[in-house]
Amino acid sequence: MADRRKSMAGKRPMVRLGDALTGYLKRSGLQAGVERAAVIEAWPSLVGSQIAAVTTAESVSPEGVLRVRVATAPWAAELSLMTPKILANINASRTGRINGIRWVPLGGPGPTT
């Protein structure tokens, strides 16, 4: 056991994997993207059951634009009027800032790559 301690002398201490991953994400600039992407999972709780029933959060662009699929064009039009309030609610509850929402009616263009 003492030999093992001697061989570890001068080496960096062990770090928990979660802490190492968080540190890497912050250093690499990827942390903000990960935090923004968490909006997709949290979407129903952020907008409520009525809006969640007719929408699906699909993706977040590197620029922070949330892409949301909407059941109908009239709903997309209604939600576009509500965008400032929805954005304020999303950004008040998290650190990964969403800069805009793109409402895409069902049957509209698919995701761009």
JSON list of C-alpha atoms in Angstrom, two decimals, residues 3-113:
[
{"chain": "A", "resi": 3, "resn": "ASP", "atom": "CA", "xyz": [4.49, 1.59, -2.46]},
{"chain": "A", "resi": 4, "resn": "ARG", "atom": "CA", "xyz": [1.28, 2.52, -4.25]},
{"chain": "A", "resi": 5, "resn": "ARG", "atom": "CA", "xyz": [1.14, 5.88, -2.50]},
{"chain": "A", "resi": 6, "resn": "LYS", "atom": "CA", "xyz": [4.75, 6.58, -3.46]},
{"chain": "A", "resi": 7, "resn": "SER", "atom": "CA", "xyz": [4.04, 5.79, -7.11]},
{"chain": "A", "resi": 8, "resn": "MET", "atom": "CA", "xyz": [1.09, 8.22, -7.06]},
{"chain": "A", "resi": 9, "resn": "ALA", "atom": "CA", "xyz": [3.22, 11.02, -5.56]},
{"chain": "A", "resi": 10, "resn": "GLY", "atom": "CA", "xyz": [3.46, 14.02, -7.85]},
{"chain": "A", "resi": 11, "resn": "LYS", "atom": "CA", "xyz": [0.48, 13.00, -9.96]},
{"chain": "A", "resi": 12, "resn": "ARG", "atom": "CA", "xyz": [-2.76, 14.92, -10.12]},
{"chain": "A", "resi": 13, "resn": "PRO", "atom": "CA", "xyz": [-5.48, 13.84, -7.71]},
{"chain": "A", "resi": 14, "resn": "MET", "atom": "CA", "xyz": [-8.33, 11.74, -9.03]},
{"chain": "A", "resi": 15, "resn": "VAL", "atom": "CA", "xyz": [-11.39, 13.69, -10.18]},
{"chain": "A", "resi": 16, "resn": "ARG", "atom": "CA", "xyz": [-14.95, 12.43, -10.40]},
{"chain": "A", "resi": 17, "resn": "LEU", "atom": "CA", "xyz": [-16.02, 11.76, -14.00]},
{"chain": "A", "resi": 18, "resn": "GLY", "atom": "CA", "xyz": [-18.97, 14.15, -13.80]},
{"chain": "A", "resi": 19, "resn": "ASP", "atom": "CA", "xyz": [-16.72, 16.95, -12.57]},
{"chain": "A", "resi": 20, "resn": "ALA", "atom": "CA", "xyz": [-14.16, 16.24, -15.30]},
{"chain": "A", "resi": 21, "resn": "LEU", "atom": "CA", "xyz": [-16.86, 16.27, -17.98]},
{"chain": "A", "resi": 22, "resn": "THR", "atom": "CA", "xyz": [-18.36, 19.52, -16.69]},
{"chain": "A", "resi": 23, "resn": "GLY", "atom": "CA", "xyz": [-14.91, 21.11, -16.66]},
{"chain": "A", "resi": 24, "resn": "TYR", "atom": "CA", "xyz": [-14.23, 19.96, -20.21]},
{"chain": "A", "resi": 25, "resn": "LEU", "atom": "CA", "xyz": [-17.57, 21.31, -21.47]},
{"chain": "A", "resi": 26, "resn": "LYS", "atom": "CA", "xyz": [-16.88, 24.70, -19.90]},
{"chain": "A", "resi": 27, "resn": "ARG", "atom": "CA", "xyz": [-13.31, 24.90, -21.23]},
{"chain": "A", "resi": 28, "resn": "SER", "atom": "CA", "xyz": [-14.34, 23.83, -24.73]},
{"chain": "A", "resi": 29, "resn": "GLY", "atom": "CA", "xyz": [-17.25, 26.28, -24.94]},
{"chain": "A", "resi": 30, "resn": "LEU", "atom": "CA", "xyz": [-19.82, 23.50, -25.29]},
{"chain": "A", "resi": 31, "resn": "GLN", "atom": "CA", "xyz": [-21.52, 24.02, -21.91]},
{"chain": "A", "resi": 32, "resn": "ALA", "atom": "CA", "xyz": [-23.86, 26.76, -23.17]},
{"chain": "A", "resi": 33, "resn": "GLY", "atom": "CA", "xyz": [-25.05, 24.51, -26.01]},
{"chain": "A", "resi": 34, "resn": "VAL", "atom": "CA", "xyz": [-25.72, 21.65, -23.61]},
{"chain": "A", "resi": 35, "resn": "GLU", "atom": "CA", "xyz": [-27.69, 23.97, -21.33]},
{"chain": "A", "resi": 36, "resn": "ARG", "atom": "CA", "xyz": [-29.70, 25.34, -24.28]},
{"chain": "A", "resi": 37, "resn": "ALA", "atom": "CA", "xyz": [-30.48, 21.82, -25.48]},
{"chain": "A", "resi": 38, "resn": "ALA", "atom": "CA", "xyz": [-31.99, 21.01, -22.07]},
{"chain": "A", "resi": 39, "resn": "VAL", "atom": "CA", "xyz": [-34.92, 23.23, -23.11]},
{"chain": "A", "resi": 40, "resn": "ILE", "atom": "CA", "xyz": [-36.09, 20.47, -25.45]},
{"chain": "A", "resi": 41, "resn": "GLU", "atom": "CA", "xyz": [-36.64, 18.05, -22.58]},
{"chain": "A", "resi": 42, "resn": "ALA", "atom": "CA", "xyz": [-38.13, 20.72, -20.33]},
{"chain": "A", "resi": 43, "resn": "TRP", "atom": "CA", "xyz": [-40.43, 22.15, -23.05]},
{"chain": "A", "resi": 44, "resn": "PRO", "atom": "CA", "xyz": [-43.77, 20.82, -21.67]},
{"chain": "A", "resi": 45, "resn": "SER", "atom": "CA", "xyz": [-43.13, 22.21, -18.20]},
{"chain": "A", "resi": 46, "resn": "LEU", "atom": "CA", "xyz": [-41.94, 25.55, -19.62]},
{"chain": "A", "resi": 47, "resn": "VAL", "atom": "CA", "xyz": [-44.98, 26.22, -21.82]},
{"chain": "A", "resi": 48, "resn": "GLY", "atom": "CA", "xyz": [-47.78, 24.35, -20.07]},
{"chain": "A", "resi": 49, "resn": "SER", "atom": "CA", "xyz": [-50.00, 21.48, -21.13]},
{"chain": "A", "resi": 50, "resn": "GLN", "atom": "CA", "xyz": [-52.16, 23.35, -23.67]},
{"chain": "A", "resi": 51, "resn": "ILE", "atom": "CA", "xyz": [-49.21, 24.56, -25.77]},
{"chain": "A", "resi": 52, "resn": "ALA", "atom": "CA", "xyz": [-47.26, 21.33, -25.23]},
{"chain": "A", "resi": 53, "resn": "ALA", "atom": "CA", "xyz": [-50.22, 19.37, -26.64]},
{"chain": "A", "resi": 54, "resn": "VAL", "atom": "CA", "xyz": [-49.84, 21.08, -30.05]},
{"chain": "A", "resi": 55, "resn": "THR", "atom": "CA", "xyz": [-46.06, 21.56, -30.19]},
{"chain": "A", "resi": 56, "resn": "THR", "atom": "CA", "xyz": [-42.82, 19.60, -30.11]},
{"chain": "A", "resi": 57, "resn": "ALA", "atom": "CA", "xyz": [-39.49, 21.25, -29.39]},
{"chain": "A", "resi": 58, "resn": "GLU", "atom": "CA", "xyz": [-37.08, 19.71, -31.92]},
{"chain": "A", "resi": 59, "resn": "SER", "atom": "CA", "xyz": [-33.66, 21.34, -31.78]},
{"chain": "A", "resi": 60, "resn": "VAL", "atom": "CA", "xyz": [-31.60, 24.36, -30.78]},
{"chain": "A", "resi": 61, "resn": "SER", "atom": "CA", "xyz": [-29.24, 25.97, -33.30]},
{"chain": "A", "resi": 62, "resn": "PRO", "atom": "CA", "xyz": [-25.70, 27.02, -32.33]},
{"chain": "A", "resi": 63, "resn": "GLU", "atom": "CA", "xyz": [-27.03, 30.60, -32.35]},
{"chain": "A", "resi": 64, "resn": "GLY", "atom": "CA", "xyz": [-29.60, 29.70, -29.69]},
{"chain": "A", "resi": 65, "resn": "VAL", "atom": "CA", "xyz": [-32.72, 29.54, -31.87]},
{"chain": "A", "resi": 66, "resn": "LEU", "atom": "CA", "xyz": [-35.21, 26.93, -30.69]},
{"chain": "A", "resi": 67, "resn": "ARG", "atom": "CA", "xyz": [-37.02, 25.08, -33.49]},
{"chain": "A", "resi": 68, "resn": "VAL", "atom": "CA", "xyz": [-40.55, 24.04, -32.51]},
{"chain": "A", "resi": 69, "resn": "ARG", "atom": "CA", "xyz": [-42.89, 21.91, -34.63]},
{"chain": "A", "resi": 70, "resn": "VAL", "atom": "CA", "xyz": [-46.51, 23.12, -34.38]},
{"chain": "A", "resi": 71, "resn": "ALA", "atom": "CA", "xyz": [-49.66, 21.10, -35.18]},
{"chain": "A", "resi": 72, "resn": "THR", "atom": "CA", "xyz": [-51.27, 23.74, -37.43]},
{"chain": "A", "resi": 73, "resn": "ALA", "atom": "CA", "xyz": [-50.45, 27.02, -39.16]},
{"chain": "A", "resi": 74, "resn": "PRO", "atom": "CA", "xyz": [-53.04, 28.95, -37.09]},
{"chain": "A", "resi": 75, "resn": "TRP", "atom": "CA", "xyz": [-51.39, 27.69, -33.91]},
{"chain": "A", "resi": 76, "resn": "ALA", "atom": "CA", "xyz": [-47.99, 28.74, -35.30]},
{"chain": "A", "resi": 77, "resn": "ALA", "atom": "CA", "xyz": [-49.36, 32.23, -35.96]},
{"chain": "A", "resi": 78, "resn": "GLU", "atom": "CA", "xyz": [-50.82, 32.46, -32.45]},
{"chain": "A", "resi": 79, "resn": "LEU", "atom": "CA", "xyz": [-47.61, 31.25, -30.84]},
{"chain": "A", "resi": 80, "resn": "SER", "atom": "CA", "xyz": [-45.51, 33.70, -32.83]},
{"chain": "A", "resi": 81, "resn": "LEU", "atom": "CA", "xyz": [-47.45, 36.48, -31.09]},
{"chain": "A", "resi": 82, "resn": "MET", "atom": "CA", "xyz": [-46.65, 34.86, -27.74]},
{"chain": "A", "resi": 83, "resn": "THR", "atom": "CA", "xyz": [-42.93, 34.44, -28.49]},
{"chain": "A", "resi": 84, "resn": "PRO", "atom": "CA", "xyz": [-41.64, 37.29, -26.24]},
{"chain": "A", "resi": 85, "resn": "LYS", "atom": "CA", "xyz": [-43.53, 35.93, -23.22]},
{"chain": "A", "resi": 86, "resn": "ILE", "atom": "CA", "xyz": [-42.46, 32.33, -23.91]},
{"chain": "A", "resi": 87, "resn": "LEU", "atom": "CA", "xyz": [-38.81, 33.39, -24.36]},
{"chain": "A", "resi": 88, "resn": "ALA", "atom": "CA", "xyz": [-38.89, 35.34, -21.11]},
{"chain": "A", "resi": 89, "resn": "ASN", "atom": "CA", "xyz": [-40.27, 32.30, -19.29]},
{"chain": "A", "resi": 90, "resn": "ILE", "atom": "CA", "xyz": [-37.65, 29.97, -20.81]},
{"chain": "A", "resi": 91, "resn": "ASN", "atom": "CA", "xyz": [-34.72, 32.28, -20.09]},
{"chain": "A", "resi": 92, "resn": "ALA", "atom": "CA", "xyz": [-35.85, 33.11, -16.55]},
{"chain": "A", "resi": 93, "resn": "SER", "atom": "CA", "xyz": [-35.56, 29.49, -15.51]},
{"chain": "A", "resi": 94, "resn": "ARG", "atom": "CA", "xyz": [-32.17, 28.45, -16.94]},
{"chain": "A", "resi": 95, "resn": "THR", "atom": "CA", "xyz": [-28.63, 29.52, -17.73]},
{"chain": "A", "resi": 96, "resn": "GLY", "atom": "CA", "xyz": [-28.51, 28.42, -21.38]},
{"chain": "A", "resi": 97, "resn": "ARG", "atom": "CA", "xyz": [-30.01, 31.43, -23.16]},
{"chain": "A", "resi": 98, "resn": "ILE", "atom": "CA", "xyz": [-32.51, 30.90, -25.99]},
{"chain": "A", "resi": 99, "resn": "ASN", "atom": "CA", "xyz": [-32.35, 33.84, -28.42]},
{"chain": "A", "resi": 100, "resn": "GLY", "atom": "CA", "xyz": [-35.38, 33.09, -30.57]},
{"chain": "A", "resi": 101, "resn": "ILE", "atom": "CA", "xyz": [-38.03, 30.55, -31.52]},
{"chain": "A", "resi": 102, "resn": "ARG", "atom": "CA", "xyz": [-38.77, 29.29, -35.01]},
{"chain": "A", "resi": 103, "resn": "TRP", "atom": "CA", "xyz": [-42.35, 27.99, -35.17]},
{"chain": "A", "resi": 104, "resn": "VAL", "atom": "CA", "xyz": [-42.67, 25.39, -37.95]},
{"chain": "A", "resi": 105, "resn": "PRO", "atom": "CA", "xyz": [-46.17, 24.12, -38.85]},
{"chain": "A", "resi": 106, "resn": "LEU", "atom": "CA", "xyz": [-46.53, 20.36, -39.27]},
{"chain": "A", "resi": 107, "resn": "GLY", "atom": "CA", "xyz": [-45.90, 19.62, -42.92]},
{"chain": "A", "resi": 108, "resn": "GLY", "atom": "CA", "xyz": [-43.53, 22.58, -43.14]},
{"chain": "A", "resi": 109, "resn": "PRO", "atom": "CA", "xyz": [-39.82, 22.27, -43.98]},
{"chain": "A", "resi": 110, "resn": "GLY", "atom": "CA", "xyz": [-37.85, 19.59, -42.18]},
{"chain": "A", "resi": 111, "resn": "PRO", "atom": "CA", "xyz": [-34.74, 20.23, -40.12]},
{"chain": "A", "resi": 112, "resn": "THR", "atom": "CA", "xyz": [-31.86, 21.85, -41.94]},
{"chain": "A", "resi": 113, "resn": "THR", "atom": "CA", "xyz": [-28.43, 20.34, -41.55]}
]
